PDB file of C-alpha atoms and ligand atoms in Angstrom:
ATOM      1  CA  UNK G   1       0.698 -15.611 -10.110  1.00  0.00           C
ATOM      2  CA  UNK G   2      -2.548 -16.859  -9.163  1.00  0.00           C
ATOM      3  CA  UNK G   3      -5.321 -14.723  -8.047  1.00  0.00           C
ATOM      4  CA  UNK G   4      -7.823 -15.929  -5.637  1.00  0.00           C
ATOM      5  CA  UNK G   5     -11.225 -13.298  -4.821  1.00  0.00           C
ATOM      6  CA  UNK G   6     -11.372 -12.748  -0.822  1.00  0.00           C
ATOM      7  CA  UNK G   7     -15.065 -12.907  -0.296  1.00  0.00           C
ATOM      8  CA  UNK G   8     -18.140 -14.749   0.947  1.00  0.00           C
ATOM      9  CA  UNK G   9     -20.496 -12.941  -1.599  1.00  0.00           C
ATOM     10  CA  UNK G  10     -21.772 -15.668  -3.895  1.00  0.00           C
ATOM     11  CA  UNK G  11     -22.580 -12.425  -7.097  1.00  0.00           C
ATOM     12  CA  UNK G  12     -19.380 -11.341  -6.506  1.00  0.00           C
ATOM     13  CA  UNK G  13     -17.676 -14.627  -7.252  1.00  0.00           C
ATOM     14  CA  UNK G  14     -19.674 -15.570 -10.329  1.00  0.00           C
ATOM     15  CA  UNK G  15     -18.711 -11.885 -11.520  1.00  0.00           C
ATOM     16  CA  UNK G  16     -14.931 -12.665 -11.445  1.00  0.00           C
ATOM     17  CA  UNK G  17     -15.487 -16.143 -12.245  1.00  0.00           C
ATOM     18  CA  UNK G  18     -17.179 -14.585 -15.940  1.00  0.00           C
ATOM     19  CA  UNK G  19     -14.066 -12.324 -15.944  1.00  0.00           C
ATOM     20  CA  UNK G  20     -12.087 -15.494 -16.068  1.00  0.00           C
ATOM     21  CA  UNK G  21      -9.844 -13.923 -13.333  1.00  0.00           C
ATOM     22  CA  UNK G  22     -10.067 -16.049 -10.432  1.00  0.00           C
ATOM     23  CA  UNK G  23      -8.376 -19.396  -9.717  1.00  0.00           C
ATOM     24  CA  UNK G  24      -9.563 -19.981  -6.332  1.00  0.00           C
ATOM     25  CA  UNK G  25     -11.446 -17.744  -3.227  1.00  0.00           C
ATOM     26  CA  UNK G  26     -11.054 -16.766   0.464  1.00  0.00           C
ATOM     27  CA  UNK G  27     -13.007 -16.423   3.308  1.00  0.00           C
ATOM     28  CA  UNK G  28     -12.991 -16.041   6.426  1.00  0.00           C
ATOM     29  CA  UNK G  29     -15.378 -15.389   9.594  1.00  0.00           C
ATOM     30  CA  UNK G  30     -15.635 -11.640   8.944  1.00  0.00           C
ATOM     31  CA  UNK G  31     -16.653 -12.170   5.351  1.00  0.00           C
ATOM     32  CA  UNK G  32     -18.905 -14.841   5.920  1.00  0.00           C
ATOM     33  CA  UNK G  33     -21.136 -12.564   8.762  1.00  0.00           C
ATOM     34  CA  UNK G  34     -21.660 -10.393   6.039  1.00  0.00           C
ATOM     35  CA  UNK G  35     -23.594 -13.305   3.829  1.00  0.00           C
ATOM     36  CA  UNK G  36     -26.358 -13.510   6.483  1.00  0.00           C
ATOM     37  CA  UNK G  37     -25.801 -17.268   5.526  1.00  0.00           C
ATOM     38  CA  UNK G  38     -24.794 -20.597   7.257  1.00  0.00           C
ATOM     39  CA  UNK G  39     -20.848 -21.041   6.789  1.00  0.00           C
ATOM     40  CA  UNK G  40     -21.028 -24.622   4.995  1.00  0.00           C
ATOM     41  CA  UNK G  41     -23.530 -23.990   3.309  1.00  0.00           C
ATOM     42  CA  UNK G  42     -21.680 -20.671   1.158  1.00  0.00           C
ATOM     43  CA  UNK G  43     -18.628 -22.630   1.400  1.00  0.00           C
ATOM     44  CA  UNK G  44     -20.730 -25.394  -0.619  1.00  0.00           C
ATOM     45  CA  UNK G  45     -22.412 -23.091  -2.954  1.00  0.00           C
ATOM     46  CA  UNK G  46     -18.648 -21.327  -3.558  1.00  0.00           C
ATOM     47  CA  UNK G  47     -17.466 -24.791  -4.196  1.00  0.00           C
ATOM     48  CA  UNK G  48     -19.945 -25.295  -7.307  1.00  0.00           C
ATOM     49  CA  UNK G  49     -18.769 -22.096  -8.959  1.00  0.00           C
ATOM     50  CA  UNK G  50     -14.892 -22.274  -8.571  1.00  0.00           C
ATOM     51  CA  UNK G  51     -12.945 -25.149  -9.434  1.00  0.00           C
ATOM     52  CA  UNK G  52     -10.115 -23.986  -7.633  1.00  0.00           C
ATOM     53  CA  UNK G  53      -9.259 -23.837  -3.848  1.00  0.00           C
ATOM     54  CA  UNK G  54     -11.677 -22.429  -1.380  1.00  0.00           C
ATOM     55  CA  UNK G  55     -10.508 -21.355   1.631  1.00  0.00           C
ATOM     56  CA  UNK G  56     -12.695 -21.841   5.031  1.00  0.00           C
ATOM     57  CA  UNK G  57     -11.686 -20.970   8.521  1.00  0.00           C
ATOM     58  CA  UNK G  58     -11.835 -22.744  11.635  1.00  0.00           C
ATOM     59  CA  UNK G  59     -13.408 -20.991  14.640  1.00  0.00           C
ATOM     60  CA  UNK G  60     -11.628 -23.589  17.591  1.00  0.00           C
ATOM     61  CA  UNK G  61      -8.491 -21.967  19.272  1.00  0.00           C
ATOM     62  CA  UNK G  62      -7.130 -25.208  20.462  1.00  0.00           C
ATOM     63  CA  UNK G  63      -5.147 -27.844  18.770  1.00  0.00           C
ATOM     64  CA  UNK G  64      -7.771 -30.843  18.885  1.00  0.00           C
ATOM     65  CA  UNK G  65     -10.795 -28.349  18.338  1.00  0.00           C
ATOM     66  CA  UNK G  66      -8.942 -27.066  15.173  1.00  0.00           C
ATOM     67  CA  UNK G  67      -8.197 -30.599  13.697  1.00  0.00           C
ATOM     68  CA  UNK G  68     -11.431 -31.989  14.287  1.00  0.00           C
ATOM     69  CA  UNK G  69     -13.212 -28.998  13.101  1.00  0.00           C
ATOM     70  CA  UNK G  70     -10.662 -29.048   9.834  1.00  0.00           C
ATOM     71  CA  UNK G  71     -11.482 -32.467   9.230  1.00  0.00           C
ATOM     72  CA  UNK G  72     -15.217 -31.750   9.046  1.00  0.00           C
ATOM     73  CA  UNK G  73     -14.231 -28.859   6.920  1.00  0.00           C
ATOM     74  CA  UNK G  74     -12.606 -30.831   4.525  1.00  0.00           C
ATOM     75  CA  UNK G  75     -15.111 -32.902   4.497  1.00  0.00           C
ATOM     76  CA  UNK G  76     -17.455 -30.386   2.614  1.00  0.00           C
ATOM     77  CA  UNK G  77     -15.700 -30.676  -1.166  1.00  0.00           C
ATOM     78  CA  UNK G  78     -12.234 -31.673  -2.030  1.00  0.00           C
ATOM     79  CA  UNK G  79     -10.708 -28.278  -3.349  1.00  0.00           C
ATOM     80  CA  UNK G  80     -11.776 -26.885   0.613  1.00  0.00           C
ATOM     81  CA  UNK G  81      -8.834 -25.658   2.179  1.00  0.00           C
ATOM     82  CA  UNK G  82      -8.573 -25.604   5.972  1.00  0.00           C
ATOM     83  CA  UNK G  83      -7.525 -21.802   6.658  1.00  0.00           C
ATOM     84  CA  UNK G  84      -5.864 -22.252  10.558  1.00  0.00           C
ATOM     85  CA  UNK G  85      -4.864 -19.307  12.356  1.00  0.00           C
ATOM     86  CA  UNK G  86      -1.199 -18.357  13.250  1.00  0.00           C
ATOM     87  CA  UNK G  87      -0.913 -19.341  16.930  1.00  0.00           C
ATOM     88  CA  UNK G  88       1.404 -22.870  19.035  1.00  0.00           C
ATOM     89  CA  UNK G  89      -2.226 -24.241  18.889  1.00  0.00           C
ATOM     90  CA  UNK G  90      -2.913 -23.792  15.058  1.00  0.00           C
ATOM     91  CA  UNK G  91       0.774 -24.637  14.409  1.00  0.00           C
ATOM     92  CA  UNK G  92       0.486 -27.576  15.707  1.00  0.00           C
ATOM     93  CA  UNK G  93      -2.742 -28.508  14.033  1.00  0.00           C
ATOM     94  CA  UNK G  94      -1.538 -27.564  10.552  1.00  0.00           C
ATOM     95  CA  UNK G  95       1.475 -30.276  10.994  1.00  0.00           C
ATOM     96  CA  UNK G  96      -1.613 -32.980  12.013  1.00  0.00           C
ATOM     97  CA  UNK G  97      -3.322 -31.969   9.016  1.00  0.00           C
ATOM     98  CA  UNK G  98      -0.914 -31.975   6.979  1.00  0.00           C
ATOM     99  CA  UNK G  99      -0.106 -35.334   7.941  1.00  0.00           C
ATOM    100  CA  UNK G 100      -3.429 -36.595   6.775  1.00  0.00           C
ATOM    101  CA  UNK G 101      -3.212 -35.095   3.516  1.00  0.00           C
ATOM    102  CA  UNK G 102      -5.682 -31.804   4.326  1.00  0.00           C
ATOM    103  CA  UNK G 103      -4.632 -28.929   2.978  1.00  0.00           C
ATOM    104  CA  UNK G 104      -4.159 -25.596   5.315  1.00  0.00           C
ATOM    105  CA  UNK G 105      -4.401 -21.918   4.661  1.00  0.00           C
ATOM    106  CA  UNK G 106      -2.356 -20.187   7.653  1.00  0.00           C
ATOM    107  CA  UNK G 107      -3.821 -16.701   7.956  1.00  0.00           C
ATOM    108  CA  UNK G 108      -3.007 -14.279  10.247  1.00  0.00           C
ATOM    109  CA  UNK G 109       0.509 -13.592   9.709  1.00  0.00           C
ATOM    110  CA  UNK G 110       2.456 -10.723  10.378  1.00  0.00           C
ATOM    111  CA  UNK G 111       6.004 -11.901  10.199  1.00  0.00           C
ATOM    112  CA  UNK G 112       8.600 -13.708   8.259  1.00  0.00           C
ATOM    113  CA  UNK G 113       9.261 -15.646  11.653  1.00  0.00           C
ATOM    114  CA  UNK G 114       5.579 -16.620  11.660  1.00  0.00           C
ATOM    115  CA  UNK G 115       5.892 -17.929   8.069  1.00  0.00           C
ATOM    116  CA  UNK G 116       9.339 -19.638   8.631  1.00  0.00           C
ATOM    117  CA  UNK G 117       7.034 -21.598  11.349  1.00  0.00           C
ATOM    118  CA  UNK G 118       3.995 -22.082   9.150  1.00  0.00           C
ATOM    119  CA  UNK G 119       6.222 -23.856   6.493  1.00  0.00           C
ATOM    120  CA  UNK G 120       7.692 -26.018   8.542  1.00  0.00           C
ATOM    121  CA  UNK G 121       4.659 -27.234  10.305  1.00  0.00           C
ATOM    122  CA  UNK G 122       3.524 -27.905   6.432  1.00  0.00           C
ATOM    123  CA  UNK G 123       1.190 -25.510   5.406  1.00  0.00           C
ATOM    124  CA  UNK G 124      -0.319 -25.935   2.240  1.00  0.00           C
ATOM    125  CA  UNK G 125      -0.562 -21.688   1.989  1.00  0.00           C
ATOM    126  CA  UNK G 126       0.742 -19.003   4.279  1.00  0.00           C
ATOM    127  CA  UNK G 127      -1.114 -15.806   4.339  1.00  0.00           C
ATOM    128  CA  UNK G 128       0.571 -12.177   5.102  1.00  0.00           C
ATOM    129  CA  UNK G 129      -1.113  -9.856   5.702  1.00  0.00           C
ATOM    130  CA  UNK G 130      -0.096  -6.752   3.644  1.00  0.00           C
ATOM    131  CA  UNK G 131      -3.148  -4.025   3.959  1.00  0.00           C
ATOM    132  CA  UNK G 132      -3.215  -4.733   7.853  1.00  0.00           C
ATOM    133  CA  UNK G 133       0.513  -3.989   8.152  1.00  0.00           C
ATOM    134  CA  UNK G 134       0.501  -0.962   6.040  1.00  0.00           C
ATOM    135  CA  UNK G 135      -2.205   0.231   8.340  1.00  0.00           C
ATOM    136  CA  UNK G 136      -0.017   0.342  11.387  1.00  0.00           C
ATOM    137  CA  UNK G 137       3.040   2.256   8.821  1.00  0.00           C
ATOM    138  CA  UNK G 138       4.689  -1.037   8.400  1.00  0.00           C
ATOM    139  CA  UNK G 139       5.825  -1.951   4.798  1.00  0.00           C
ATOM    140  CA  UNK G 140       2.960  -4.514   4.215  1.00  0.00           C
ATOM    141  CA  UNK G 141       5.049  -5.748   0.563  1.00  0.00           C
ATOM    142  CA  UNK G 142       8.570  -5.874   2.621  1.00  0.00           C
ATOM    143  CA  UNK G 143       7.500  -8.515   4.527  1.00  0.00           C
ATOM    144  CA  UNK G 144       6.237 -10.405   1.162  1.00  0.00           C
ATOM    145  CA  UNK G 145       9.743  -9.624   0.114  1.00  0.00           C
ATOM    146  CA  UNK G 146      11.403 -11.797   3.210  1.00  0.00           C
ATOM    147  CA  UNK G 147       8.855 -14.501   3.003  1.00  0.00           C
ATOM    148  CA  UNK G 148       9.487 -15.091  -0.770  1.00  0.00           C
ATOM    149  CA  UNK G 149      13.278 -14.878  -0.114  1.00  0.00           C
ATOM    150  CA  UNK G 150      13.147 -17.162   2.879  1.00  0.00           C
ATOM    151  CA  UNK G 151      11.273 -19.792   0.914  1.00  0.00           C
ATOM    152  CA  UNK G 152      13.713 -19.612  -2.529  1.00  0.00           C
ATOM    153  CA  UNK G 153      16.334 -20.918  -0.082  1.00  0.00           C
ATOM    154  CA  UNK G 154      14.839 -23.802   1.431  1.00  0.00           C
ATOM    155  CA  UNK G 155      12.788 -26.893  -0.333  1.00  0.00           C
ATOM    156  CA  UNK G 156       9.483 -25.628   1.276  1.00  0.00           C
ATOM    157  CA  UNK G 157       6.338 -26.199  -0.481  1.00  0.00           C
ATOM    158  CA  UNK G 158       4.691 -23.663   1.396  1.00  0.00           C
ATOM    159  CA  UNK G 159       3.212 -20.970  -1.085  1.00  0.00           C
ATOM    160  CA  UNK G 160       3.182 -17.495  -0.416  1.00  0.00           C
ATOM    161  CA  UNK G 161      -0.869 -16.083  -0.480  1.00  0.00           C
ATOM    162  CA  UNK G 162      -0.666 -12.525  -0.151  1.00  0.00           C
ATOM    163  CA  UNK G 163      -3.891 -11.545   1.757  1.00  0.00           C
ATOM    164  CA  UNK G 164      -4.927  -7.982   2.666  1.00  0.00           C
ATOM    165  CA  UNK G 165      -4.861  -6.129  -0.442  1.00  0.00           C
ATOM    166  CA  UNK G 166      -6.490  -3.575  -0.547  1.00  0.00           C
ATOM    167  CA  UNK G 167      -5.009  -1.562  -4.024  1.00  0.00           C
ATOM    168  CA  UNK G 168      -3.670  -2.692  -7.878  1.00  0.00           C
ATOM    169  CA  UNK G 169      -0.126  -1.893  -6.398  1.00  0.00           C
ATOM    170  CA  UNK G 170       0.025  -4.392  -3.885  1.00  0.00           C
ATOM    171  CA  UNK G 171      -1.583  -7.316  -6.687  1.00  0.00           C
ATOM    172  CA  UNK G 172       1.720  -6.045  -8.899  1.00  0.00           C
ATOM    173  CA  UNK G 173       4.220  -5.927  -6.255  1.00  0.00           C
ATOM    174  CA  UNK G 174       2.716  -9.251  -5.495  1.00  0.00           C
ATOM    175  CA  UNK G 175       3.587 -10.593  -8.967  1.00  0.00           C
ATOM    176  CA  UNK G 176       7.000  -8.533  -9.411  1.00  0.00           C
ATOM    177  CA  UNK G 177       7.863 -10.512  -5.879  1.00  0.00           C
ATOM    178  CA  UNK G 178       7.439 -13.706  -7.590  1.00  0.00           C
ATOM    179  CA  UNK G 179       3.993 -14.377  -4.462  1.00  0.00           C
ATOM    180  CA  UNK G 180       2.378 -17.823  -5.745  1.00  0.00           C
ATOM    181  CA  UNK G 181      -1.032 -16.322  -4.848  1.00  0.00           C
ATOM    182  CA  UNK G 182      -2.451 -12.818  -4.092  1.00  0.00           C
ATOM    183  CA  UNK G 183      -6.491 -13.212  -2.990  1.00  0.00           C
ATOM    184  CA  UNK G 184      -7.763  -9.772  -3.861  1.00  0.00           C
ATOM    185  CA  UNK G 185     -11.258  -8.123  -2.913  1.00  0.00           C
ATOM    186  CA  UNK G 186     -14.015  -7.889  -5.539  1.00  0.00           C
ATOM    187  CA  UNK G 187     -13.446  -4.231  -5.933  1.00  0.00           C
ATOM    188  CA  UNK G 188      -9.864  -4.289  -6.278  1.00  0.00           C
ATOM    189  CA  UNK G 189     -10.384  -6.834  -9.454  1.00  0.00           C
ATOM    190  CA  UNK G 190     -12.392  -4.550 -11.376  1.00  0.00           C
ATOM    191  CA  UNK G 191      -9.894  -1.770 -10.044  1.00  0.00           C
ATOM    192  CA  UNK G 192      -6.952  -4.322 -11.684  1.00  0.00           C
ATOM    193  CA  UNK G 193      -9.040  -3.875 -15.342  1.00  0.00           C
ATOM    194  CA  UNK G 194      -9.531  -0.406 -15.126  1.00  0.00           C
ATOM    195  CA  UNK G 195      -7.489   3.018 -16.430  1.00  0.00           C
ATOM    196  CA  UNK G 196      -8.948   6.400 -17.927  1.00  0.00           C
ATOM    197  CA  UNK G 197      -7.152   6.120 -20.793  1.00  0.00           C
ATOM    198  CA  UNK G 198      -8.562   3.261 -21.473  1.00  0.00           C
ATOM    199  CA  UNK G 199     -12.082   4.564 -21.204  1.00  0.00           C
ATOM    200  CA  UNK G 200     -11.355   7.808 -22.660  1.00  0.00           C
ATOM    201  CA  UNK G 201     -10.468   5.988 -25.693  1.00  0.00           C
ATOM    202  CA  UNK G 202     -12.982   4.245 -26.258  1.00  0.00           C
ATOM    203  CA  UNK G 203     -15.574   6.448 -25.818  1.00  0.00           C
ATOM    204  CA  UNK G 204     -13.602   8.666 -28.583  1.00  0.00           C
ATOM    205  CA  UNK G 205     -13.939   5.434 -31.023  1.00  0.00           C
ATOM    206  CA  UNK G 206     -17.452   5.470 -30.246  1.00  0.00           C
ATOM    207  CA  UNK G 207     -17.986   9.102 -31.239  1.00  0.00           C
ATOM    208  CA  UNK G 208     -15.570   8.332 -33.891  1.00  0.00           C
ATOM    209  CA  UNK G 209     -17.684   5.373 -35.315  1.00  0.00           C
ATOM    210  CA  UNK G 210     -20.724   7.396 -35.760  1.00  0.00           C
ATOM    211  CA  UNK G 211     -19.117   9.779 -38.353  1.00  0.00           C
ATOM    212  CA  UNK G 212     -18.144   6.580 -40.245  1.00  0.00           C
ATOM    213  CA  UNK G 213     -20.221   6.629 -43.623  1.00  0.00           C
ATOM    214  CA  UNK G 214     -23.438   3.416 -43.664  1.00  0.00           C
ATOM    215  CA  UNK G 215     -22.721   1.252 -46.458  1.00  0.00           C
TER     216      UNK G 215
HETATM  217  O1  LIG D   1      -9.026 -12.859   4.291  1.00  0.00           O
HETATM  218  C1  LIG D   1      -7.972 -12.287   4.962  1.00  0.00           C
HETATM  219  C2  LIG D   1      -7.628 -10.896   4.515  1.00  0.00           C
HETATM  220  O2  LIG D   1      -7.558 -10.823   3.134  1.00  0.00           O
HETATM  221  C3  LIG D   1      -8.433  -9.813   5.161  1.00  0.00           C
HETATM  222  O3  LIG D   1      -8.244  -8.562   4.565  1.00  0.00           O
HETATM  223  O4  LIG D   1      -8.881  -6.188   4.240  1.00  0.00           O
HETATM  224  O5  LIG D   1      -9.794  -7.465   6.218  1.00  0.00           O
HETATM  225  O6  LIG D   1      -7.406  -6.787   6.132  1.00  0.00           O
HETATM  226  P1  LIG D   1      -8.610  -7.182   5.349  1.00  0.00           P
END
């Protein structure tokens, strides 16, 4: 499974870039506000640290607004892809797109019906999102489930991004699931690397090393 990082923050992504964890990143508007930077321009400075695909978002609502507004995206670096949200209008965009070669991110989703649509229009990625659902005491990972075993059936080359996460559980149950991609927050990476015993341990080796006679 591939892990993208879901963030605009330009430490954060050289961080998990060092960690060698990350094969691509995520943003969207929300995590871009937080920045306090222009939106091409930390889409551009992402570009330079990840060789991998970079998700940006379009702001237009219509059909026309989002393909022109995708192209201009796309425009920015080669590995951008357009991330189009799941509405007729964006549907309809993504299957223009696609036509032409751009690669789409549909985010947004909350369905395997959604999804079903999203691959057919073409999408390049189709993003569930998992946290979101789990919020409102839906099964966030059962819908992963449906998408995954909707897609095995059918030549789609849609692949599952699991978006949302907002725990280690969700990134395994992402992999277990067979998800192409789960984009993960920065804090939930160093969560993924983390476990007491693990710390415990080596602190005790430490201790350990100091009773270990100089020679
Ligand atoms: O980028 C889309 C998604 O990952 C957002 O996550 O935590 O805001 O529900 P969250």
């Amino acid at each position: 499974m591939k892990i993208f990082i879901d963030s605009g923050d330009i430490a954060e992504i050289k961080e998990a870039a060092a960690m060698g964890a990350i094969d691509g990143v995520t943003t969207n508007p929300s995590l871009l506000a937080k920045t306090g930077k222009p939106m091409r321009q930390v889409i551009t400075e992402i570009c330079q640290i990840v060789d991998g695909p970079i998700s940006a978002e379009v702001l237009a609502t219509d059909c026309d607004g989002i393909v022109s507004e995708g192209r201009q995206l796309a425009q920015l670096h080669p590995n951008v892809v357009v991330k189009v949200p799941l509405i007729v209008e964006g549907l309809k965009a993504v299957r223009v797109l696609a036509s032409e070669g751009v690669k789409t991110n549909v985010t947004l989703c909350f369905s395997a019906s959604q999804a079903l649509l999203a691959a057919k229009a073409g999408a390049t990625y189709i993003s569930p999102f998992v946290g979101r659902l789990d919020d409102l005491s839906e099964d966030g990972m059962q819908l992963i489930e449906q998408i995954c075993a909707i897609y095995s059936h059918y030549d789609f080359d849609t692949q599952v991004l699991v978006a949302s996460v907002r725990h280690p559980i969700h990134v395994v149950q992402s992999a277990l699931l067979g998800a192409h991609v789960a984009t993960i927050p920065f804090k939930v990476i160093q969560q993924l690397a983390q476990h007491p015993m693990t710390e415990a341990g080596l602190k005790k080796f430490l201790e350990d090393s100091k009773k270990i006679p100089q020679g």
